[in-house]
């Protein structure tokens, strides 16, 4: 995907092209600056916050302080449990529904599909008032299950997998059926393996969404034992705490670290996955 | 596939998704409508039907109007900027420029950071005099400024943060579209002696139109959905200058615990989102590339 479309178009003079190149680098620098600055403050002591000295000593002290000033280990565990639950449920629920939409014809199919797509527009955040009432009536407020509930089925996932399943050649399906495979076996042996890249793409998008999600978890949790990282970071860095910027930067980097490291290592896969998920 | 006889399989396959979606999307949407017509139960007194009472108080609520206005300004400000910048980023990254994969990484990076972390970072940038922005501007002789504490700049500051966070995400869609473009178009244009700006205006831009529509709808939805940065940076202030609709709903529901009024406010949000859905599925979808 990095293949360059070297523009073969003639008729531009060197000066304006050089100007464009400089502009492009300026934009990239502008975009990189906030992140680079956070890395700088996180790894240096407070006196270097606005004093840029290349030989300033690098320290991990901010990370150590941040780690010990809030139960981040517990927050990591909570986030991990949340995304595991959400992703596992989404994969199963969306696969089954997408298979039904792609393979079968049944009365009311179009209407049902339309009703599924409603969730693309009216996302769970808009319905947090009622969803909170539901969680309360189920006695689930301040539980990890409640944080995941509105996201266990995803219209986006159903849509994405249905599009993929529809491209599975009918011959493969028929061949499996002739060999005596039932619908579930056909799904697992034919459809799911062919959709593997889409599953990876969807998994990455879903994990980053829920790793970063704040609003609903903020509303529905109120204790250390359930809070995910995002809510923990929000509580930790509330202005009235008077925490130092270096420590906040360290905490921000720490909470984003797994995704960040994953992204830096597998940059192409990340970008391609978001692309694949977006253009279906 | 036997079409004539009734099949049980699809219904069983659809059952889990249907139950979950109904329970957390359709049912709450209907209940929001119902509850917006009732007064909250108090003690032993049951909920009382009050018809349009909450809607009347909404019309007389200046904070509601401020939040609606701010939401509009926010959407109108962030969406075109994010679209323009993301298109530009995609063109840069798709060109033969040196270091393009590093540039692509920096453009995309904010996308995978949690908004809450991003907002905390920007809180520091906006700090008067000591923050990065004032430090930078002071080089050019600007006075220090309380970006988040001034009603004139609070909402704009939120918008800048959101654009930084989101433009790289939308860049991906443009990048995908650019890579699907037929390279012979550029060759043909070169033979004709067309300039690059002309080529962009007459060929690239129109070909990117379906992507632009798709990105636009998603950017508008995001502008109504994301309030993490509002919670961290301004808390809607000063004096509601940066309160957007969902943030107001959040405050009314979970700070003042007036869930009936919050339901009425949510109805406004649902109507806006339904309107967007109608535009997307009804009008734009015929031209949009997916399907």
Coordinates of C-alpha atoms in Angstrom, one line a residue:
Chain A
X1 CA 0.0 0.0 0.0
X2 CA 3.0 2.3 0.2
X3 CA 3.4 2.2 -3.6
X4 CA 3.8 5.8 -4.7
X5 CA 1.7 7.4 -7.3
X6 CA 4.5 9.5 -8.5
X7 CA 2.5 12.2 -10.2
X8 CA 3.7 12.3 -13.8
X9 CA 2.0 15.6 -14.4
X10 CA 4.1 18.2 -16.0
X11 CA 3.8 21.9 -16.1
X12 CA 4.7 22.9 -12.5
X13 CA 7.8 24.9 -11.8
X14 CA 10.3 23.8 -9.2
X15 CA 9.7 26.7 -6.8
X16 CA 6.1 26.0 -6.2
X17 CA 6.8 22.3 -5.8
X18 CA 9.5 23.0 -3.2
X19 CA 7.0 25.2 -1.4
X20 CA 4.5 22.4 -1.4
X21 CA 7.0 20.0 0.0
X22 CA 8.0 22.3 2.8
X23 CA 4.3 22.8 3.6
X24 CA 3.7 19.0 3.7
X25 CA 6.6 18.6 6.2
X26 CA 5.3 21.5 8.3
X27 CA 1.9 19.9 8.5
X28 CA 3.4 16.6 9.5
X29 CA 5.6 18.3 12.1
X30 CA 2.6 20.2 13.5
X31 CA 0.7 16.9 13.9
X32 CA 3.7 15.1 15.4
X33 CA 4.5 17.9 17.9
X34 CA 1.9 17.3 20.6
X35 CA 2.8 13.6 20.8
X36 CA 6.5 14.2 20.7
X37 CA 6.1 16.8 23.5
X38 CA 4.2 14.3 25.6
X39 CA 6.9 11.8 25.3
X40 CA 9.4 14.6 26.2
X41 CA 7.6 15.6 29.4
X42 CA 6.9 12.0 30.4
X43 CA 10.6 11.0 30.2
X44 CA 12.1 14.1 31.8
X45 CA 11.8 15.8 35.2
X46 CA 9.7 18.8 35.8
X47 CA 12.4 21.4 35.2
X48 CA 12.7 20.4 31.6
X49 CA 8.9 20.9 30.8
X50 CA 9.6 24.1 28.9
X51 CA 13.4 23.8 28.7
X52 CA 14.4 21.8 25.7
X53 CA 17.9 20.6 26.2
X54 CA 18.9 17.6 24.2
X55 CA 21.2 16.4 26.9
X56 CA 18.6 16.6 29.6
X57 CA 18.7 13.3 31.6
X58 CA 16.1 10.8 30.8
X59 CA 14.1 9.5 33.7
X60 CA 11.4 6.9 34.4
X61 CA 10.4 8.6 37.6
X62 CA 7.2 10.0 36.3
X63 CA 6.0 6.6 35.3
X64 CA 6.9 5.1 38.7
X65 CA 5.1 8.0 40.5
X66 CA 2.0 7.7 38.3
X67 CA 1.9 3.9 38.7
X68 CA 2.0 4.2 42.4
X69 CA -0.5 7.1 42.8
X70 CA -3.5 5.2 41.4
X71 CA -4.5 1.6 41.1
X72 CA -3.5 1.4 37.5
X73 CA -2.8 -2.4 37.6
X74 CA -6.4 -2.9 38.6
X75 CA -7.6 -0.5 35.9
X76 CA -5.6 -2.5 33.3
X77 CA -7.2 -5.7 34.5
X78 CA -10.7 -4.1 34.3
X79 CA -10.1 -2.8 30.8
X80 CA -8.7 -6.2 29.7
X81 CA -11.8 -8.0 31.1
X82 CA -14.1 -5.5 29.4
X83 CA -12.6 -5.7 26.0
X84 CA -12.3 -9.5 26.2
X85 CA -16.0 -9.8 27.0
X86 CA -17.1 -7.3 24.4
X87 CA -15.0 -8.7 21.6
X88 CA -15.8 -12.4 22.3
X89 CA -19.5 -11.6 22.4
X90 CA -19.4 -9.4 19.2
X91 CA -17.5 -12.0 17.2
X92 CA -20.0 -14.7 18.0
X93 CA -23.2 -12.6 17.9
X94 CA -22.2 -10.7 14.7
X95 CA -21.0 -13.8 12.9
X96 CA -24.3 -15.7 13.5
X97 CA -26.4 -12.7 12.4
X98 CA -24.3 -11.9 9.4
X99 CA -24.4 -15.5 8.3
X100 CA -28.2 -15.5 8.5
X101 CA -28.4 -12.3 6.4
X102 CA -25.9 -13.4 3.8
X103 CA -27.0 -17.0 3.3
X104 CA -30.8 -17.2 3.9
X105 CA -33.9 -15.7 2.5
X106 CA -36.7 -15.2 4.9
X107 CA -39.7 -13.0 5.2
X108 CA -39.0 -9.6 6.8
X109 CA -35.2 -9.9 6.0
X110 CA -34.9 -6.4 4.6
X111 CA -36.8 -4.7 7.5
X112 CA -34.8 -6.7 10.0
X113 CA -31.6 -5.6 8.4
X114 CA -32.7 -2.1 8.4
X115 CA -33.5 -2.3 12.1
X116 CA -30.0 -3.6 12.8
X117 CA -28.5 -0.7 10.9
X118 CA -30.4 1.7 13.2
X119 CA -27.6 1.2 15.8
X120 CA -25.1 2.6 13.4
X121 CA -26.8 6.0 13.7
X122 CA -28.3 5.9 17.2
X123 CA -25.2 4.7 19.0
X124 CA -25.3 3.6 22.6
X125 CA -23.9 6.9 23.9
X126 CA -27.0 8.8 22.8
X127 CA -29.1 6.4 24.8
X128 CA -27.1 6.4 28.0
X129 CA -29.9 7.7 30.1
X130 CA -32.2 4.8 29.4
X131 CA -29.4 2.3 29.3
X132 CA -28.5 3.4 32.8
X133 CA -32.0 2.7 33.9
X134 CA -31.9 -0.7 32.4
X135 CA -28.5 -1.5 34.0
X136 CA -30.0 -0.3 37.3
X137 CA -33.1 -2.4 37.0
X138 CA -30.9 -5.4 36.4
X139 CA -28.9 -4.6 39.5
X140 CA -25.8 -4.3 37.3
X141 CA -24.6 -0.7 38.0
X142 CA -20.9 -0.6 38.7
X143 CA -20.1 -3.9 37.2
X144 CA -17.9 -4.8 34.2
X145 CA -20.8 -6.6 32.6
X146 CA -22.8 -3.3 32.6
X147 CA -20.0 -1.5 30.9
X148 CA -20.1 -4.0 28.0
X149 CA -23.8 -4.6 27.7
X150 CA -24.8 -2.0 25.1
X151 CA -21.9 -3.1 22.9
X152 CA -22.3 -6.8 23.0
X153 CA -24.0 -6.8 19.6
X154 CA -22.6 -4.4 16.9
X155 CA -24.5 -3.3 13.8
X156 CA -21.1 -2.4 12.3
X157 CA -19.8 -5.9 12.9
X158 CA -22.9 -7.5 11.4
X159 CA -22.8 -5.2 8.4
X160 CA -19.1 -5.8 7.8
X161 CA -19.3 -9.6 8.1
X162 CA -22.4 -9.8 6.0
X163 CA -20.6 -7.9 3.2
X164 CA -17.8 -10.4 3.4
X165 CA -19.9 -13.5 3.6
X166 CA -21.8 -12.4 0.5
X167 CA -18.6 -12.7 -1.5
X168 CA -18.1 -16.3 -0.6
X169 CA -18.5 -18.3 -3.8
X170 CA -21.7 -20.4 -3.7
X171 CA -19.8 -23.4 -5.1
X172 CA -17.8 -23.7 -1.9
X173 CA -21.0 -23.6 0.1
X174 CA -22.7 -26.2 -2.1
X175 CA -19.6 -28.5 -2.1
X176 CA -19.6 -28.5 1.7
X177 CA -23.3 -29.3 1.8
X178 CA -23.0 -32.2 -0.6
X179 CA -20.3 -33.6 1.7
X180 CA -23.0 -33.6 4.4
X181 CA -22.0 -30.5 6.4
X182 CA -24.7 -28.8 8.4
X183 CA -25.2 -25.0 8.4
X184 CA -23.0 -24.5 11.5
X185 CA -20.2 -26.6 10.1
X186 CA -20.3 -24.8 6.8
X187 CA -20.1 -21.5 8.7
X188 CA -17.1 -22.6 10.7
X189 CA -15.3 -24.5 7.9
X190 CA -16.0 -22.3 4.8
X191 CA -17.2 -18.8 5.7
X192 CA -15.2 -17.9 8.8
X193 CA -11.7 -19.0 7.4
X194 CA -12.4 -17.0 4.2
X195 CA -13.2 -13.9 6.3
X196 CA -10.1 -14.0 8.5
X197 CA -8.6 -10.6 7.4
X198 CA -12.0 -9.0 8.1
X199 CA -12.1 -10.5 11.5
X200 CA -8.6 -9.2 12.2
X201 CA -9.6 -5.7 11.0
X202 CA -12.8 -5.7 12.9
X203 CA -11.1 -7.0 16.1
X204 CA -8.5 -4.2 15.9
X205 CA -11.1 -1.5 15.4
X206 CA -13.3 -2.8 18.1
X207 CA -10.4 -3.2 20.6
X208 CA -9.2 0.3 20.0
X209 CA -12.7 1.7 20.3
X210 CA -13.4 0.0 23.7
X211 CA -9.9 0.6 25.0
X212 CA -10.5 4.3 24.4
X213 CA -14.1 4.5 25.3
X214 CA -14.9 6.8 28.3
X215 CA -18.4 8.1 28.5
X216 CA -20.6 5.0 29.2
X217 CA -18.0 3.4 31.6
X218 CA -17.8 6.8 33.4
X219 CA -21.5 6.9 33.8
X220 CA -22.0 3.3 34.9
X221 CA -19.0 2.7 37.2
X222 CA -18.1 4.3 40.5
X223 CA -15.5 2.1 42.1
X224 CA -11.9 1.0 41.7
X225 CA -12.8 -2.6 41.2
X226 CA -14.8 -1.8 38.0
X227 CA -13.3 1.3 36.5
X228 CA -11.4 0.9 33.2
X229 CA -8.2 2.7 32.3
X230 CA -10.0 5.6 30.7
X231 CA -12.1 6.4 33.7
X232 CA -9.2 5.8 36.0
X233 CA -7.1 8.3 34.0
X234 CA -10.0 10.8 34.2
X235 CA -10.2 10.4 38.0
X236 CA -6.5 10.5 38.4
X237 CA -5.9 13.7 36.4
X238 CA -8.9 15.8 37.6
X239 CA -7.5 19.3 37.9
X240 CA -8.2 19.6 41.7
X241 CA -5.6 16.9 42.3
X242 CA -2.8 19.3 41.4
X243 CA -0.7 16.6 39.7
X244 CA 2.4 17.5 37.7
X245 CA 2.3 17.5 33.9
X246 CA 5.1 15.1 33.6
X247 CA 3.2 12.6 35.7
X248 CA 0.0 13.1 33.7
X249 CA 1.9 12.7 30.5
X250 CA 3.4 9.5 31.8
X251 CA -0.1 8.2 32.9
X252 CA -1.5 9.1 29.5
X253 CA 1.2 7.2 27.7
X254 CA 1.0 4.3 30.1
X255 CA -2.8 3.9 29.6
X256 CA -2.4 4.1 25.8
X257 CA 0.8 1.9 25.7
X258 CA -0.6 -1.4 24.5
X259 CA -2.3 0.1 21.5
X260 CA 0.5 2.5 20.9
X261 CA 3.2 -0.2 20.9
X262 CA 1.0 -2.5 18.8
X263 CA 0.5 0.3 16.3
X264 CA 4.2 1.2 16.1
X265 CA 5.1 -2.5 15.6
X266 CA 2.4 -3.3 13.1
X267 CA 1.7 0.0 11.6
X268 CA 0.8 -1.3 8.1
X269 CA -1.6 -3.9 9.5
X270 CA -3.3 -1.3 11.7
X271 CA -3.8 1.2 8.9
X272 CA -4.9 -1.5 6.5
X273 CA -7.4 -2.8 9.1
X274 CA -9.0 0.5 9.6
X275 CA -9.1 1.0 5.9
X276 CA -10.7 -2.4 5.3
X277 CA -13.2 -1.8 8.1
X278 CA -14.0 1.6 6.7
X279 CA -14.6 1.0 3.0
X280 CA -16.8 -2.1 3.2
Chain B
X1 CA -31.3 -22.6 -0.7
X2 CA -34.9 -23.8 -0.3
X3 CA -37.0 -20.7 -0.5
X4 CA -40.4 -22.3 -0.4
X5 CA -40.5 -23.9 3.0
X6 CA -40.2 -22.2 6.3
X7 CA -36.7 -22.3 7.7
X8 CA -35.9 -22.1 11.4
X9 CA -32.1 -21.7 11.0
X10 CA -31.9 -17.9 10.2
X11 CA -34.2 -17.1 13.1
X12 CA -32.1 -19.0 15.5
X13 CA -28.9 -17.4 14.1
X14 CA -30.4 -13.9 14.5
X15 CA -31.8 -14.4 17.9
X16 CA -28.8 -13.2 20.1
X17 CA -28.2 -10.2 18.0
X18 CA -31.9 -9.2 17.9
X19 CA -32.3 -9.6 21.6
X20 CA -29.3 -7.5 22.4
X21 CA -30.0 -4.8 19.8
X22 CA -33.6 -4.5 20.9
X23 CA -32.7 -4.3 24.5
X24 CA -30.1 -1.6 24.2
X25 CA -31.1 0.3 21.1
X26 CA -34.8 0.1 20.1
X27 CA -36.3 -0.4 23.5
X28 CA -34.4 2.5 25.1
X29 CA -35.2 4.7 22.2
X30 CA -38.9 4.1 22.7
X31 CA -38.6 4.4 26.4
X32 CA -36.9 7.7 26.0
X33 CA -39.9 9.0 24.1
X34 CA -42.3 7.6 26.8
X35 CA -40.4 9.0 29.7
X36 CA -40.1 12.4 28.2
X37 CA -43.9 12.7 28.5
X38 CA -43.9 11.8 32.3
X39 CA -42.9 13.5 35.5
X40 CA -40.5 11.5 37.6
X41 CA -42.0 9.4 40.4
X42 CA -41.2 10.8 43.8
X43 CA -41.4 8.7 46.9
X44 CA -44.7 6.9 46.8
X45 CA -46.1 9.2 44.1
X46 CA -46.1 7.3 40.8
X47 CA -44.9 8.9 37.5
X48 CA -47.5 11.3 36.2
X49 CA -48.3 11.9 32.6
X50 CA -47.5 15.6 31.8
X51 CA -47.6 15.6 28.0
X52 CA -45.4 18.2 26.5
X53 CA -44.4 19.9 29.8
X54 CA -40.7 19.0 29.5
X55 CA -40.7 20.2 25.9
X56 CA -42.2 23.5 27.0
X57 CA -39.5 24.0 29.6
X58 CA -37.0 23.0 27.1
X59 CA -38.1 25.8 24.8
X60 CA -37.7 28.2 27.7
X61 CA -34.4 26.8 28.7
X62 CA -31.5 29.1 27.5
X63 CA -28.9 26.4 28.3
X64 CA -30.7 24.0 25.9
X65 CA -30.6 26.6 23.2
X66 CA -26.9 27.4 23.9
X67 CA -26.0 23.7 23.8
X68 CA -27.9 23.3 20.5
X69 CA -26.2 26.3 19.0
X70 CA -22.8 25.2 20.3
X71 CA -23.3 21.7 18.8
X72 CA -24.1 23.3 15.4
X73 CA -21.0 25.6 15.6
X74 CA -18.9 22.6 16.6
X75 CA -20.1 20.4 13.7
X76 CA -19.9 23.2 11.2
X77 CA -16.4 24.1 12.4
X78 CA -14.8 20.6 12.8
X79 CA -16.3 18.7 9.9
X80 CA -15.1 20.8 7.0
X81 CA -11.7 21.3 8.6
X82 CA -11.3 17.6 9.3
X83 CA -12.4 16.8 5.8
X84 CA -10.1 19.3 4.1
X85 CA -7.1 18.3 6.2
X86 CA -7.6 14.6 5.9
X87 CA -7.9 14.9 2.1
X88 CA -4.6 16.9 2.1
X89 CA -2.9 14.4 4.4
X90 CA -4.0 11.5 2.1
X91 CA -2.6 13.3 -1.0
X92 CA 0.7 14.0 0.8
X93 CA 1.1 10.5 2.0
X94 CA 0.1 9.0 -1.4
X95 CA 2.6 11.1 -3.2
X96 CA 6.3 10.3 -3.9
X97 CA 7.5 12.6 -1.0
X98 CA 10.4 11.4 1.1
X99 CA 9.5 10.1 4.6
X100 CA 5.9 9.5 3.7
X101 CA 5.5 6.4 5.9
X102 CA 6.8 8.4 8.9
X103 CA 4.3 11.1 8.0
X104 CA 1.5 8.7 7.7
X105 CA 2.4 7.4 11.1
X106 CA 2.3 10.8 12.7
X107 CA -1.0 11.7 11.0
X108 CA -2.7 8.5 12.1
X109 CA -1.2 8.3 15.6
X110 CA -3.8 10.5 17.4
X111 CA -6.5 8.1 16.2
X112 CA -5.4 5.3 18.4
X113 CA -4.9 7.4 21.5
X114 CA -7.8 7.6 23.9
X115 CA -9.6 11.0 23.7
X116 CA -9.3 11.3 27.5
X117 CA -5.5 11.0 27.2
X118 CA -5.5 13.5 24.3
X119 CA -7.6 15.9 26.2
X120 CA -5.3 15.8 29.3
X121 CA -2.4 16.5 27.0
X122 CA -4.1 19.4 25.4
X123 CA -5.2 20.7 28.8
X124 CA -1.5 21.4 29.4
X125 CA -1.0 23.0 25.9
X126 CA -3.8 25.5 26.6
X127 CA -2.5 26.5 30.1
X128 CA -2.2 30.3 30.1
X129 CA 1.4 31.6 29.7
X130 CA 3.1 28.3 30.8
X131 CA 1.4 26.1 28.2
X132 CA 2.9 25.1 24.8
X133 CA 0.5 27.3 22.8
X134 CA 1.2 30.5 24.7
X135 CA 4.9 29.7 24.7
X136 CA 4.9 29.3 21.0
X137 CA 2.7 32.4 20.3
X138 CA 4.9 34.5 22.6
X139 CA 7.7 34.0 20.1
X140 CA 5.7 36.1 17.7
X141 CA 4.9 38.7 20.4
X142 CA 1.4 37.6 21.3
X143 CA 0.0 38.2 24.8
X144 CA -0.8 35.2 27.0
X145 CA -4.4 34.0 26.7
X146 CA -6.7 31.9 28.8
X147 CA -7.9 29.7 26.0
X148 CA -10.3 27.5 27.9
X149 CA -11.4 30.2 30.4
X150 CA -12.5 32.7 27.8
X151 CA -16.1 32.2 26.4
X152 CA -14.9 33.3 23.0
X153 CA -12.2 30.7 22.6
X154 CA -13.4 27.7 24.8
X155 CA -15.4 26.0 22.1
X156 CA -12.8 26.7 19.5
X157 CA -10.2 25.1 21.6
X158 CA -12.3 22.0 21.9
X159 CA -12.7 22.0 18.1
X160 CA -8.9 22.2 17.5
X161 CA -8.3 19.3 19.8
X162 CA -11.0 17.2 18.1
X163 CA -9.6 18.0 14.6
X164 CA -6.1 16.9 15.7
X165 CA -7.5 13.7 17.0
X166 CA -9.8 12.8 14.0
X167 CA -8.2 14.1 10.8
X168 CA -5.8 11.1 10.6
X169 CA -8.7 8.7 10.9
X170 CA -10.5 10.1 8.0
X171 CA -7.2 10.3 6.0
X172 CA -7.4 6.5 5.8
X173 CA -10.6 6.5 3.8
X174 CA -9.2 9.1 1.3
X175 CA -6.0 7.0 1.1
X176 CA -8.0 3.9 0.2
X177 CA -9.9 5.9 -2.4
X178 CA -6.7 7.4 -3.9
X179 CA -5.1 4.0 -4.2
X180 CA -8.1 2.7 -6.2
X181 CA -7.8 5.6 -8.7
X182 CA -6.7 4.6 -12.1
X183 CA -3.2 5.9 -12.7
X184 CA -3.8 6.2 -16.4
X185 CA -6.0 9.2 -15.6
X186 CA -3.0 11.1 -14.4
X187 CA -1.0 10.0 -17.4
X188 CA -3.7 11.1 -19.8
X189 CA -3.9 14.5 -18.0
X190 CA -0.2 14.8 -18.3
X191 CA -0.3 14.2 -22.0
X192 CA -3.0 16.9 -22.3
X193 CA -0.7 19.2 -20.4
X194 CA -3.1 19.7 -17.5
X195 CA -1.6 21.4 -14.4
X196 CA -1.7 19.6 -11.1
X197 CA -4.2 22.0 -9.4
X198 CA -6.4 21.7 -12.5
X199 CA -6.1 17.9 -12.3
X200 CA -7.0 17.9 -8.6
X201 CA -10.0 20.2 -9.2
X202 CA -11.4 18.4 -12.2
X203 CA -10.4 14.7 -11.6
X204 CA -9.2 13.9 -8.1
X205 CA -11.8 15.9 -6.1
X206 CA -14.9 14.7 -8.0
X207 CA -13.6 11.1 -7.8
X208 CA -13.2 11.5 -4.1
X209 CA -16.8 12.8 -3.7
X210 CA -18.3 9.5 -2.5
X211 CA -15.6 9.2 0.2
X212 CA -16.2 12.8 1.2
X213 CA -19.9 12.2 1.7
X214 CA -19.1 9.1 3.7
X215 CA -16.6 10.9 5.8
X216 CA -18.9 13.9 6.3
X217 CA -21.7 11.8 7.7
X218 CA -19.3 10.0 10.1
X219 CA -17.7 13.2 11.1
X220 CA -21.1 14.8 11.9
X221 CA -22.1 11.8 14.0
X222 CA -18.8 11.9 15.9
X223 CA -19.3 15.6 16.6
X224 CA -22.6 14.7 18.4
X225 CA -21.2 11.6 20.0
X226 CA -17.8 12.5 21.6
X227 CA -17.8 14.6 24.7
X228 CA -14.7 13.2 26.5
X229 CA -12.7 16.3 25.8
X230 CA -15.5 18.5 27.0
X231 CA -15.5 16.7 30.3
X232 CA -11.7 17.2 30.7
X233 CA -11.0 20.5 29.1
X234 CA -13.9 22.9 29.9
X235 CA -16.8 21.1 31.6
X236 CA -19.0 23.0 29.3
X237 CA -17.9 26.3 30.7
X238 CA -17.3 29.1 31.1
X239 CA -20.9 30.0 31.5
X240 CA -22.1 27.2 29.1
X241 CA -20.0 28.6 26.3
X242 CA -18.7 25.1 25.3
X243 CA -21.7 23.0 26.4
X244 CA -22.7 20.8 23.5
X245 CA -25.9 18.8 23.4
X246 CA -24.7 15.4 24.6
X247 CA -22.7 17.1 27.4
X248 CA -25.9 18.9 28.6
X249 CA -27.8 15.6 28.5
X250 CA -25.0 14.0 30.6
X251 CA -25.1 16.8 33.1
X252 CA -28.9 16.9 33.4
X253 CA -29.1 13.1 33.7
X254 CA -26.1 12.2 35.9
X255 CA -25.3 15.4 37.8
X256 CA -28.8 16.8 38.4
X257 CA -30.5 13.4 38.1
X258 CA -33.5 14.9 36.2
X259 CA -33.9 11.9 33.9
X260 CA -37.3 12.9 32.6
X261 CA -35.9 16.2 31.3
X262 CA -32.8 14.4 30.1
X263 CA -35.1 12.1 28.1
X264 CA -36.8 15.1 26.4
X265 CA -33.3 16.4 25.6
X266 CA -32.3 13.0 24.3
X267 CA -35.3 13.1 21.9
X268 CA -33.8 16.2 20.3
X269 CA -30.6 14.3 19.7
X270 CA -32.4 11.3 18.4
X271 CA -34.3 13.4 15.9
X272 CA -31.1 15.0 14.7
X273 CA -29.5 11.5 14.3
X274 CA -32.5 10.1 12.6
X275 CA -32.4 13.1 10.2
X276 CA -28.8 12.3 9.4
X277 CA -29.7 8.6 8.9
X278 CA -32.4 9.6 6.5
X279 CA -30.0 11.8 4.5
X280 CA -27.5 9.0 4.4
X281 CA -29.7 6.1 3.5
X282 CA -32.3 8.0 1.5
X283 CA -30.3 10.3 -0.6
X284 CA -26.6 9.8 -0.4
X285 CA -26.5 6.0 -0.4
X286 CA -27.2 5.8 -4.1
X287 CA -24.0 7.6 -4.7
X288 CA -21.9 6.1 -1.9
X289 CA -19.4 3.5 -2.8
X290 CA -20.3 0.7 -0.3
X291 CA -22.9 -1.9 -1.1

